[in-house]
Coordinates of N, CA and C in Angstrom, one line a residue:
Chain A
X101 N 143.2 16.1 192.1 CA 142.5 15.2 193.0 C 141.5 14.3 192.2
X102 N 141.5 13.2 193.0 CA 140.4 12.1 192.1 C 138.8 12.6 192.5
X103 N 138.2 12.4 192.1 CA 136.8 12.5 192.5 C 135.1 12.0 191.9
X104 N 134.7 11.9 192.2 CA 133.1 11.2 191.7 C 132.1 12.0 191.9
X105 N 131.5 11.9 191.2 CA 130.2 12.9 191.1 C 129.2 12.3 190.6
X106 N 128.0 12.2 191.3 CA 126.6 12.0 191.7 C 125.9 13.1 191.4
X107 N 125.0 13.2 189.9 CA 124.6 14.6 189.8 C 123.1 14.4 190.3
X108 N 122.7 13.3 190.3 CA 121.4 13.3 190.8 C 120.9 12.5 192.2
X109 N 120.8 13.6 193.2 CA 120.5 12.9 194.4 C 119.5 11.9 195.1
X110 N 118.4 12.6 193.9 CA 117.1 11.5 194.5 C 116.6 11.2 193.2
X111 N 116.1 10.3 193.1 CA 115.4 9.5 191.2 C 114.0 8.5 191.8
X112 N 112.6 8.9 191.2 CA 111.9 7.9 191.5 C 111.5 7.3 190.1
X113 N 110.9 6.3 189.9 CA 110.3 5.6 188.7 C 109.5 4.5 189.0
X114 N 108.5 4.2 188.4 CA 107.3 3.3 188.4 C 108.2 2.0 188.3
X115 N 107.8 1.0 188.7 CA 108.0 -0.1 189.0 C 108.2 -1.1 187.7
X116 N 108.8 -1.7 186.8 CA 109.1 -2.4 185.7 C 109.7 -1.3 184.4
X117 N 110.0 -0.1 184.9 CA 110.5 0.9 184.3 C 111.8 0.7 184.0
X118 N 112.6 1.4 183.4 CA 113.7 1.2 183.3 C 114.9 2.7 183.5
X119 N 115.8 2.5 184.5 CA 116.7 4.0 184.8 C 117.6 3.9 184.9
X120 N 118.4 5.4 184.5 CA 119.6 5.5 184.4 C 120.0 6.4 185.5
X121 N 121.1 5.9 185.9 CA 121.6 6.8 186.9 C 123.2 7.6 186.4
X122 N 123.6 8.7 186.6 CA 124.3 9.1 186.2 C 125.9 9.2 186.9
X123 N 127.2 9.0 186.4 CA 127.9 9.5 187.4 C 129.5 9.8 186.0
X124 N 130.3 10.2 187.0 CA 131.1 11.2 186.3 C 132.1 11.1 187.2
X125 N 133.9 10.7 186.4 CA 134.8 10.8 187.7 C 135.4 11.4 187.2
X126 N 137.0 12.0 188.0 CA 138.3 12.6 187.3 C 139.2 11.4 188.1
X127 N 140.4 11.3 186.8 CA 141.6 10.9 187.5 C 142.5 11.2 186.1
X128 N 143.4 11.0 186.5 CA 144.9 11.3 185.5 C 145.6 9.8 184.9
X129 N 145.2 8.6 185.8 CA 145.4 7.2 185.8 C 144.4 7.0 184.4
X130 N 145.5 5.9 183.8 CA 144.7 5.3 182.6 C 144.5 4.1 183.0
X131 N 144.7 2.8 183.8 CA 143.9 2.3 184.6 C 143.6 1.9 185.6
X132 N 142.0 1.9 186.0 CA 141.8 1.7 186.9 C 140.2 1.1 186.9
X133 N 139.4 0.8 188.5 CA 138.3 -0.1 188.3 C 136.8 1.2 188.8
X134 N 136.0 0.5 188.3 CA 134.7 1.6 188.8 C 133.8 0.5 189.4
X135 N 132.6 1.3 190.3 CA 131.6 0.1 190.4 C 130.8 1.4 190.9
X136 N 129.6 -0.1 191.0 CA 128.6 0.9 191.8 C 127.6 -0.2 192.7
X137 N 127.8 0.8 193.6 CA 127.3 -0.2 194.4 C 125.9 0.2 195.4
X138 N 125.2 -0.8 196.1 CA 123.9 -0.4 196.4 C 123.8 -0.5 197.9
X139 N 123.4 0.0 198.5 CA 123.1 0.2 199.9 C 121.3 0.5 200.5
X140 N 120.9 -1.0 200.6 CA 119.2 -0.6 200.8 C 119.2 -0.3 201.9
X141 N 118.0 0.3 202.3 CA 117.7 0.9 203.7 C 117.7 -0.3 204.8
X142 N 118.7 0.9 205.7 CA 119.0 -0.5 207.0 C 120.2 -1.9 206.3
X143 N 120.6 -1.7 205.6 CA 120.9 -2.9 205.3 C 122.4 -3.2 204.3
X144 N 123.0 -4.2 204.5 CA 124.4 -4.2 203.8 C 124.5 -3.5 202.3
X145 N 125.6 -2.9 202.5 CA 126.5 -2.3 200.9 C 126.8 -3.6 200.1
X146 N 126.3 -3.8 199.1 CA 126.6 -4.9 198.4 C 126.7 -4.4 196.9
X147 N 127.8 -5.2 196.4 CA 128.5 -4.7 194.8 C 127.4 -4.9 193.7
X148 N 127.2 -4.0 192.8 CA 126.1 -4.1 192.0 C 127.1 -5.2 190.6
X149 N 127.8 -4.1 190.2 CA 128.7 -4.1 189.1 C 130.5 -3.8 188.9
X150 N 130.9 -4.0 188.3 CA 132.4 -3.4 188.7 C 132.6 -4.0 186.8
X151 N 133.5 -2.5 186.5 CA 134.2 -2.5 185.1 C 135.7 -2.4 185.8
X152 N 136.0 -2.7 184.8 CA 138.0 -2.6 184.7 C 137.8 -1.2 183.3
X153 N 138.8 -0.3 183.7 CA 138.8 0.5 182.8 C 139.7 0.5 181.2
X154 N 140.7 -0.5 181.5 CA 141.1 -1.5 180.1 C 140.1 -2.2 179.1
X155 N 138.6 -2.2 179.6 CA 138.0 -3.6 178.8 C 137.2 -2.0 178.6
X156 N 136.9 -2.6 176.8 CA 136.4 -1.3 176.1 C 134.6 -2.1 176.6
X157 N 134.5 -3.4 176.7 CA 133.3 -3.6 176.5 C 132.5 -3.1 177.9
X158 N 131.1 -3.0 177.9 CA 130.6 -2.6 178.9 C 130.3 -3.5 179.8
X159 N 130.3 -3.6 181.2 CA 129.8 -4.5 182.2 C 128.1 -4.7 181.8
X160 N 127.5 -5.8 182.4 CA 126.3 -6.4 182.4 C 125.9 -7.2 183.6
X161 N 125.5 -7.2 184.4 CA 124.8 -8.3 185.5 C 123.5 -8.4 185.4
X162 N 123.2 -9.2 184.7 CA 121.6 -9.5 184.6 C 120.7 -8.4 184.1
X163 N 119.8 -7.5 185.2 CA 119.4 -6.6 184.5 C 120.2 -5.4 184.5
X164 N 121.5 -5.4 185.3 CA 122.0 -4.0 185.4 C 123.1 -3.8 184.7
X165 N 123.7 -2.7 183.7 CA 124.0 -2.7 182.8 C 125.1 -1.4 183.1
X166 N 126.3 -1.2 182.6 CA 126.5 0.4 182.5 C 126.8 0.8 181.0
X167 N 126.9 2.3 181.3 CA 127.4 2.6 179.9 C 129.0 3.9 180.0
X168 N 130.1 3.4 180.3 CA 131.6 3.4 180.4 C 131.7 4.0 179.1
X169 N 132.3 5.0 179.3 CA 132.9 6.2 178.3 C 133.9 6.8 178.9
X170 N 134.9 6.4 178.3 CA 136.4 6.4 178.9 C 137.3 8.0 178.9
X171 N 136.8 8.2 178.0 CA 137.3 9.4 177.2 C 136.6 10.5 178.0
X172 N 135.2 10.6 177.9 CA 134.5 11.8 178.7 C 134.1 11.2 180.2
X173 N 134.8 10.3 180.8 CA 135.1 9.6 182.4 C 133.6 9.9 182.7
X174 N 132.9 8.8 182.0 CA 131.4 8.5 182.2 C 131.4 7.3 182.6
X175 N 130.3 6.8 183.7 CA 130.0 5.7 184.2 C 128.9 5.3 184.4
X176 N 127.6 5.4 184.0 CA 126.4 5.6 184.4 C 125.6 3.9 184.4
X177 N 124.9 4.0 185.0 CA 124.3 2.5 185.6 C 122.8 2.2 184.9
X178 N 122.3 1.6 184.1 CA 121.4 1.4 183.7 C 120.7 0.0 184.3
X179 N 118.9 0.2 184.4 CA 118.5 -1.0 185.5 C 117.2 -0.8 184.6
X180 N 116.9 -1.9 184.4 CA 115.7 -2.7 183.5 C 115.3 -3.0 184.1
X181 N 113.5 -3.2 183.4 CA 112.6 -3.7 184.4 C 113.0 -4.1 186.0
X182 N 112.9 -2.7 186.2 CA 112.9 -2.4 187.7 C 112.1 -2.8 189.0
X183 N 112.9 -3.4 190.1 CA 111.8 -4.1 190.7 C 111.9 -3.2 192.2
X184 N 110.7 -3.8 193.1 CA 110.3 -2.6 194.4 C 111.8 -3.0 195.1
X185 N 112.2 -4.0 195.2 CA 113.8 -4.7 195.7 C 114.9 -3.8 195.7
X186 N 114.7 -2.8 193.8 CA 115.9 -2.9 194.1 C 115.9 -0.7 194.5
X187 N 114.9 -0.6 195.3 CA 115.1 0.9 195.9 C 116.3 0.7 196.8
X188 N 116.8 1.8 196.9 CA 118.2 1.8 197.7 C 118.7 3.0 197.3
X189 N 120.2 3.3 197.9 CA 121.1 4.4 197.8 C 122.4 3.5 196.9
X190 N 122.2 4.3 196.0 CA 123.6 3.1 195.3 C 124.6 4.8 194.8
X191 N 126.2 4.1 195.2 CA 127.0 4.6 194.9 C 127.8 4.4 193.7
X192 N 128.2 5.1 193.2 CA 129.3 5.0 191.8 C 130.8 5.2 193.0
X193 N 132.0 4.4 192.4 CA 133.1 4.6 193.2 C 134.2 4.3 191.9
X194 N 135.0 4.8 192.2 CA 136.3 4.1 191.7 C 137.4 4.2 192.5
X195 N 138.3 3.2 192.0 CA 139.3 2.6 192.7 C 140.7 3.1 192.2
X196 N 141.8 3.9 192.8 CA 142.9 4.3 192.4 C 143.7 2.8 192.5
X197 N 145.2 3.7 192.0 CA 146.3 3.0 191.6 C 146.8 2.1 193.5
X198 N 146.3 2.7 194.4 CA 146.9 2.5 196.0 C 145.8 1.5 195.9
X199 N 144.8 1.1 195.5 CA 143.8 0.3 195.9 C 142.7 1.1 197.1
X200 N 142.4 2.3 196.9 CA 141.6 3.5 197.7 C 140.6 3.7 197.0
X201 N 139.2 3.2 197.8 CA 138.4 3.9 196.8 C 137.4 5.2 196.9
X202 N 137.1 6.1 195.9 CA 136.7 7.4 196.3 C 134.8 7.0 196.0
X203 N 133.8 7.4 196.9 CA 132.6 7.2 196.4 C 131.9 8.5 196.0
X204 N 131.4 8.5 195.2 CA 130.2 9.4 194.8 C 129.5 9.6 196.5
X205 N 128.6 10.7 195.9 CA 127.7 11.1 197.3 C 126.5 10.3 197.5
X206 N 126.3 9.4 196.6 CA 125.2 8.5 195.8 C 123.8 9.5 195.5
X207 N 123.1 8.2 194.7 CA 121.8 8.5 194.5 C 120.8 7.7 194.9
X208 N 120.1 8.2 195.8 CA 118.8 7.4 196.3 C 117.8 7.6 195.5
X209 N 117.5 6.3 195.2 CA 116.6 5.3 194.2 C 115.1 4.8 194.8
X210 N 113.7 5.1 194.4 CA 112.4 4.8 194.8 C 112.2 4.1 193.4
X211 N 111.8 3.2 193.8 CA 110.6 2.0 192.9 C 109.4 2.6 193.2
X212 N 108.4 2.9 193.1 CA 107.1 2.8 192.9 C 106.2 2.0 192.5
X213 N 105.6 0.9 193.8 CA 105.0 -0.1 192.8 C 103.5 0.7 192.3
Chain B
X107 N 133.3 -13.5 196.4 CA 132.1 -13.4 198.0 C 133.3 -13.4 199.1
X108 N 132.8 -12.5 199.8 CA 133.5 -12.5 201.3 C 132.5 -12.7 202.3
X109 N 132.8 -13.1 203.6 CA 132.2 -13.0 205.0 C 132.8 -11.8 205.5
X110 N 132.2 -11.0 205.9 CA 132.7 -9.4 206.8 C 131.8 -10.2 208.0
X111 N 132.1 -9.8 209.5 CA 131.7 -9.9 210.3 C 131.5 -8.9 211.7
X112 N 130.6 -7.7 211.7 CA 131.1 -6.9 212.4 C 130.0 -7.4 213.9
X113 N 130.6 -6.9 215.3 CA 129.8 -6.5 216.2 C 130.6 -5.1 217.0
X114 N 129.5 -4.6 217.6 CA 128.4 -4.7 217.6 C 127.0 -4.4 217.1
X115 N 126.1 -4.4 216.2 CA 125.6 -4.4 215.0 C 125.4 -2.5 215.6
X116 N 124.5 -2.2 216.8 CA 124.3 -1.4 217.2 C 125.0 -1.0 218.4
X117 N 125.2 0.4 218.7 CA 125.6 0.4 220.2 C 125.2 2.2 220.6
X118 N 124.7 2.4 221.7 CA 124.3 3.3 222.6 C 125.4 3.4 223.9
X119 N 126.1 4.6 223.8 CA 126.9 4.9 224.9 C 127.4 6.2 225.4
X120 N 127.9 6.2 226.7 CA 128.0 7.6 227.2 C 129.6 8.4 226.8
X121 N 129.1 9.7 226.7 CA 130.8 10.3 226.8 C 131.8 9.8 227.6
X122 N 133.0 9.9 226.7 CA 133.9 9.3 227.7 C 134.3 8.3 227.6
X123 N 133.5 7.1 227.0 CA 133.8 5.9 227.5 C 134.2 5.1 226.2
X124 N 135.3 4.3 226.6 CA 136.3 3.0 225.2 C 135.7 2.4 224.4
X125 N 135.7 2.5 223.1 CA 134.8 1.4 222.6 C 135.3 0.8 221.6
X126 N 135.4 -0.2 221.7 CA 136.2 -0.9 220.3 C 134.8 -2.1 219.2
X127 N 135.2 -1.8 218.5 CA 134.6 -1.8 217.2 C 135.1 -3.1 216.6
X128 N 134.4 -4.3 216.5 CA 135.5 -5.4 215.9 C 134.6 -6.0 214.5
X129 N 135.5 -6.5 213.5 CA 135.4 -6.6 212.5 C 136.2 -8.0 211.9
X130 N 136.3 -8.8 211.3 CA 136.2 -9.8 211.3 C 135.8 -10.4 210.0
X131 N 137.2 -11.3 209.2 CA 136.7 -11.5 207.9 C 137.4 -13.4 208.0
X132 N 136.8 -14.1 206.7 CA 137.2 -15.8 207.6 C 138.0 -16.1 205.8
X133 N 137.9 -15.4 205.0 CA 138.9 -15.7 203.8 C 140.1 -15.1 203.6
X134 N 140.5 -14.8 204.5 CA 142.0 -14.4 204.6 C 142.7 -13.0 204.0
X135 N 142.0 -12.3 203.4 CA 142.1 -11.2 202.4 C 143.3 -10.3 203.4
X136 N 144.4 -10.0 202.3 CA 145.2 -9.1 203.0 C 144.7 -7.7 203.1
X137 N 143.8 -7.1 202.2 CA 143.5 -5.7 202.1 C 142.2 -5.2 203.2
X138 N 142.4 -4.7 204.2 CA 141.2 -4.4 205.3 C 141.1 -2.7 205.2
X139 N 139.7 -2.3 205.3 CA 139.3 -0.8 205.5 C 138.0 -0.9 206.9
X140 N 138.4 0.7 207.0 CA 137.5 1.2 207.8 C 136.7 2.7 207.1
X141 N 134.9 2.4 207.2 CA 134.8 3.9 207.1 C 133.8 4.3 207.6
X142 N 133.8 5.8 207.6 CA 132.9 6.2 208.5 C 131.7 6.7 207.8
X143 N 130.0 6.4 207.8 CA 129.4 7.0 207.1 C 128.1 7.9 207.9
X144 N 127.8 8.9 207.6 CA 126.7 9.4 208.3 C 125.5 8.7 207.4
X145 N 124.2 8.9 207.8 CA 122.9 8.5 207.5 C 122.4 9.1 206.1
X146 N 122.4 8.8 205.0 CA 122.5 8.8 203.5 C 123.3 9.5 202.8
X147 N 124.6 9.5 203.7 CA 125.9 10.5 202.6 C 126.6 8.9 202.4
X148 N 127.9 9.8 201.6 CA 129.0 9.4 201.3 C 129.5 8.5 201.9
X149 N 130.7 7.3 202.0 CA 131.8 7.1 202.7 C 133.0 7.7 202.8
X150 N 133.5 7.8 203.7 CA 134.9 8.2 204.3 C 135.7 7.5 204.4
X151 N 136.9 7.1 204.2 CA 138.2 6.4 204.8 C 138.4 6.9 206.0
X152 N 138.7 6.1 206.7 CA 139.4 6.4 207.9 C 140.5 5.8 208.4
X153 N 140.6 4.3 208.1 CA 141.9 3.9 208.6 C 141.9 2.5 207.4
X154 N 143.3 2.2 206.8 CA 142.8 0.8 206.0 C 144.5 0.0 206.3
X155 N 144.9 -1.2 205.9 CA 145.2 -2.0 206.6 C 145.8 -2.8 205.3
X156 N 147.1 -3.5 204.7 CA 147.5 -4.0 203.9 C 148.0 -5.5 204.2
X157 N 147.7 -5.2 205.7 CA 148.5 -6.9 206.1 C 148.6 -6.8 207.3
X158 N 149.1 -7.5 208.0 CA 149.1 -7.9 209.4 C 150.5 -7.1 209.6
X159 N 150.4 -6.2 210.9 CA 151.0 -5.0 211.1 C 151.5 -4.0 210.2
X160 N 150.5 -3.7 209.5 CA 150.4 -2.6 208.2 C 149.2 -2.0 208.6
X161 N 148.9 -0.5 209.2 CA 148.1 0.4 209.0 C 148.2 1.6 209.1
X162 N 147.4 2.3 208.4 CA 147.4 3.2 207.8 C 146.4 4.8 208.1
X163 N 146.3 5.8 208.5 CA 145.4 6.2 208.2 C 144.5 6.9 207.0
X164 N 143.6 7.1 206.7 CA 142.7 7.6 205.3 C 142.6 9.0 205.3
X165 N 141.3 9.1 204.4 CA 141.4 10.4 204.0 C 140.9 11.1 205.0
X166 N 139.9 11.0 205.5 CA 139.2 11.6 206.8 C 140.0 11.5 207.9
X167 N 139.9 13.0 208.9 CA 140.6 12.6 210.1 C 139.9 12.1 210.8
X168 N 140.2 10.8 211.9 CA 139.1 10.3 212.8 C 140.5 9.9 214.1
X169 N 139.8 9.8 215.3 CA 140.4 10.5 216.5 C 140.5 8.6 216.8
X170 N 140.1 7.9 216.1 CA 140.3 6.3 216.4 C 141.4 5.6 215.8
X171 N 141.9 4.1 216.3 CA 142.7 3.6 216.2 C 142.4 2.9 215.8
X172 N 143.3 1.7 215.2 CA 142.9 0.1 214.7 C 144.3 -0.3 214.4
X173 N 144.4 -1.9 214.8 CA 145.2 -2.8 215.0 C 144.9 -4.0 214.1
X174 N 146.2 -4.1 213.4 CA 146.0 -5.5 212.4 C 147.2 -6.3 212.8
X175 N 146.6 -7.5 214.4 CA 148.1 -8.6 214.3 C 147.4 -9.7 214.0
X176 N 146.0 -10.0 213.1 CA 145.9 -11.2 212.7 C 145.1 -11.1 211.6
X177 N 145.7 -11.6 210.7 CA 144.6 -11.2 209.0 C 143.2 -11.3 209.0
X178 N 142.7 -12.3 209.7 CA 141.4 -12.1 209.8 C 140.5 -11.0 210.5
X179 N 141.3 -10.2 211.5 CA 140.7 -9.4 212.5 C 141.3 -7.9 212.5
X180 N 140.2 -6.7 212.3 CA 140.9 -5.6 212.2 C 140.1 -4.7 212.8
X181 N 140.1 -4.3 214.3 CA 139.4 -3.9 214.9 C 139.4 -2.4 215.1
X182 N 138.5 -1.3 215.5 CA 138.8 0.1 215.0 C 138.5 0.0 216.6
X183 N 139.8 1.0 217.7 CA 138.9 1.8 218.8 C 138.7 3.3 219.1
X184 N 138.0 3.5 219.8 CA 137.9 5.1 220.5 C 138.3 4.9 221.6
X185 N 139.1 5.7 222.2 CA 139.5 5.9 223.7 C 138.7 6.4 224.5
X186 N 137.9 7.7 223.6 CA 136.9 8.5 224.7 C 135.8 8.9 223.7
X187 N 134.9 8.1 223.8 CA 134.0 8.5 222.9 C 133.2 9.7 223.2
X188 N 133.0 10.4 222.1 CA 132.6 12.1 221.7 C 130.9 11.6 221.0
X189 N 129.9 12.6 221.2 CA 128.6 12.9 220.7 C 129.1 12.8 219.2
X190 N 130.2 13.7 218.8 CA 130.7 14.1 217.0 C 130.7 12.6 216.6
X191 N 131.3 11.4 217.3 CA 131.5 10.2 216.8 C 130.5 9.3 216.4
X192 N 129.2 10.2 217.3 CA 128.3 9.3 216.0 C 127.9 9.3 214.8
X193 N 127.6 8.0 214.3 CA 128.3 7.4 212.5 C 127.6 6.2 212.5
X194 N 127.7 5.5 211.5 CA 127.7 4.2 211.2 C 129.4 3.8 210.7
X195 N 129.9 3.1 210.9 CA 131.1 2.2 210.6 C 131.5 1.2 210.0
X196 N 132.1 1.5 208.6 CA 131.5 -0.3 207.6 C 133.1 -0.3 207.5
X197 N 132.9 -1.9 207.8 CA 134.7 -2.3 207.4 C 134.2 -3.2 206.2
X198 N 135.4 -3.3 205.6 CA 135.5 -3.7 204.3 C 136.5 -4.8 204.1
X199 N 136.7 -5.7 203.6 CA 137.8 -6.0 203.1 C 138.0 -6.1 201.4
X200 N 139.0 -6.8 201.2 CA 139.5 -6.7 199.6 C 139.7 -8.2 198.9
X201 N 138.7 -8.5 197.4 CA 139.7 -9.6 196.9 C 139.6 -9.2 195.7
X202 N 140.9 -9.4 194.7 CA 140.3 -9.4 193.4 C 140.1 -7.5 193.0
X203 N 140.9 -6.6 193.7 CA 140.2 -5.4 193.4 C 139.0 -4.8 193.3
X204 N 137.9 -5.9 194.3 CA 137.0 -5.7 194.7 C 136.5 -5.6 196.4
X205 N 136.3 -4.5 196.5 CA 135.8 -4.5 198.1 C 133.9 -4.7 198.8
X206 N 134.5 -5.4 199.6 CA 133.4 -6.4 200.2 C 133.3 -5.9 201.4
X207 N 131.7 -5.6 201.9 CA 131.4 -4.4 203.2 C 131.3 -6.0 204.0
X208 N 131.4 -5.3 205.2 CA 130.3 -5.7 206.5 C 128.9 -4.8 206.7
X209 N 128.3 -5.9 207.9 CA 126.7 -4.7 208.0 C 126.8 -3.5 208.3
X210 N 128.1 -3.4 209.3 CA 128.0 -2.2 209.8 C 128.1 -2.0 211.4
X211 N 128.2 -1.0 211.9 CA 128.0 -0.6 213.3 C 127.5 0.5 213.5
X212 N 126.1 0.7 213.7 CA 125.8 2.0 214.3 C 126.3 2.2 215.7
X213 N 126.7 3.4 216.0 CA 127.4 4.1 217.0 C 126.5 5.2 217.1
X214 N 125.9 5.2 218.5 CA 125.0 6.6 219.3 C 125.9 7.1 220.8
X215 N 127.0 8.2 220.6 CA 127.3 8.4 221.7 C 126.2 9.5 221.7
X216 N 126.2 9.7 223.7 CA 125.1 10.1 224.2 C 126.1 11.8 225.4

């Protein structure tokens, strides 16, 4: 079975800090897509990031970054100078061969200004 | 970028009673989902949609239906809504092997 894992449920950090969030999938498929996506309180799921698991390089959007490790099915989300904005519940997901995607349990994220 | 369009953003209702759920996208995307999420878990599949009269149901079992006879519109119903059925409800669609939410529908059966 495919699956995602969210090892850390709650994360806080001071405000222009920088964090990593951690996540972890299984599949048997050699390719396929990941993302992670953010869900603020009250308010629309919107796509942070998305890797293709073919491209060895790592995704980047501005300040949010991951770091894709193919081999030990690591996907973890790095966010730089962190702002109060971006507190939320963000999920790690990937996407099978059917176009189905499985999410993490996510991790809810506090800024601290 | 997609438009998702759901109503009704919120809804309060009694046992028993039909409620359809409508969802609504204006770029044409053949790939439509539904899922169901409680209040800071996970999402669920429940029913997803490949095309106009293509559906399917997901991983989760859910006691609702949904109809796809126009690409743009993929509406999820309950026939007898249950207390268990309260959720929030995010339809999705697809471009690009990327999936695009709507706001959502909070659902309070009572």
């Amino acid at each position: 079975a495919q699956t995602v894992t969210q090892s850390q449920p709650e994360m806080s950090v001071q405000e222009a800090e920088t964090v990593t969030l951690s996540c972890t999938y299984d599949t048997s498929e050699s390719n396929y897509y990941l993302f992670w996506y953010k869900q603020p309180p009250s308010r629309q799921m919107i796509l942070v990031i998305r890797q293709e698991a073919y491209k060895q390089q790592n995704a980047t959007e501005n300040r949010f970054s991951v770091n894709f490790q193919k081999a030990a099915k690591s996907f973890s989300l790095k966010i730089s100078d962190s702002q109060l904005g971006d507190t939320a519940m963000y999920f790690c997901a990937f996407m099978n061969r059917d176009d189905k995607i499985i999410f993490g349990k996510g991790t809810r994220l506090h800024i601290l200004p | 970028e997609a438009d998702i369009y759901q109503t009704p953003r919120y809804l309060v209702i009694g046992t028993g009673k039909k409620i359809t759920l409508e969802c609504s996208q204006t770029m044409g995307h053949d790939k439509m989902y539904w899922y169901q999420q409680d209040p800071g878990m996970e999402l669920h599949l429940i029913h997803y949609s490949y095309g106009v009269n293509s559906t399917e149901k997901g991983d989760l079992s859910s006691e609702s239906t949904v109809s796809r006879i126009r690409t743009e519109h993929f509406p999820l119903t309950l026939e007898s809504a249950r207390p268990s059925h309260t959720s929030q409800y995010l339809c999705a669609s697809q471009y690009q092997e990327t999936q695009y939410f709507g706001p959502g529908t909070r659902l309070l059966v009572l």
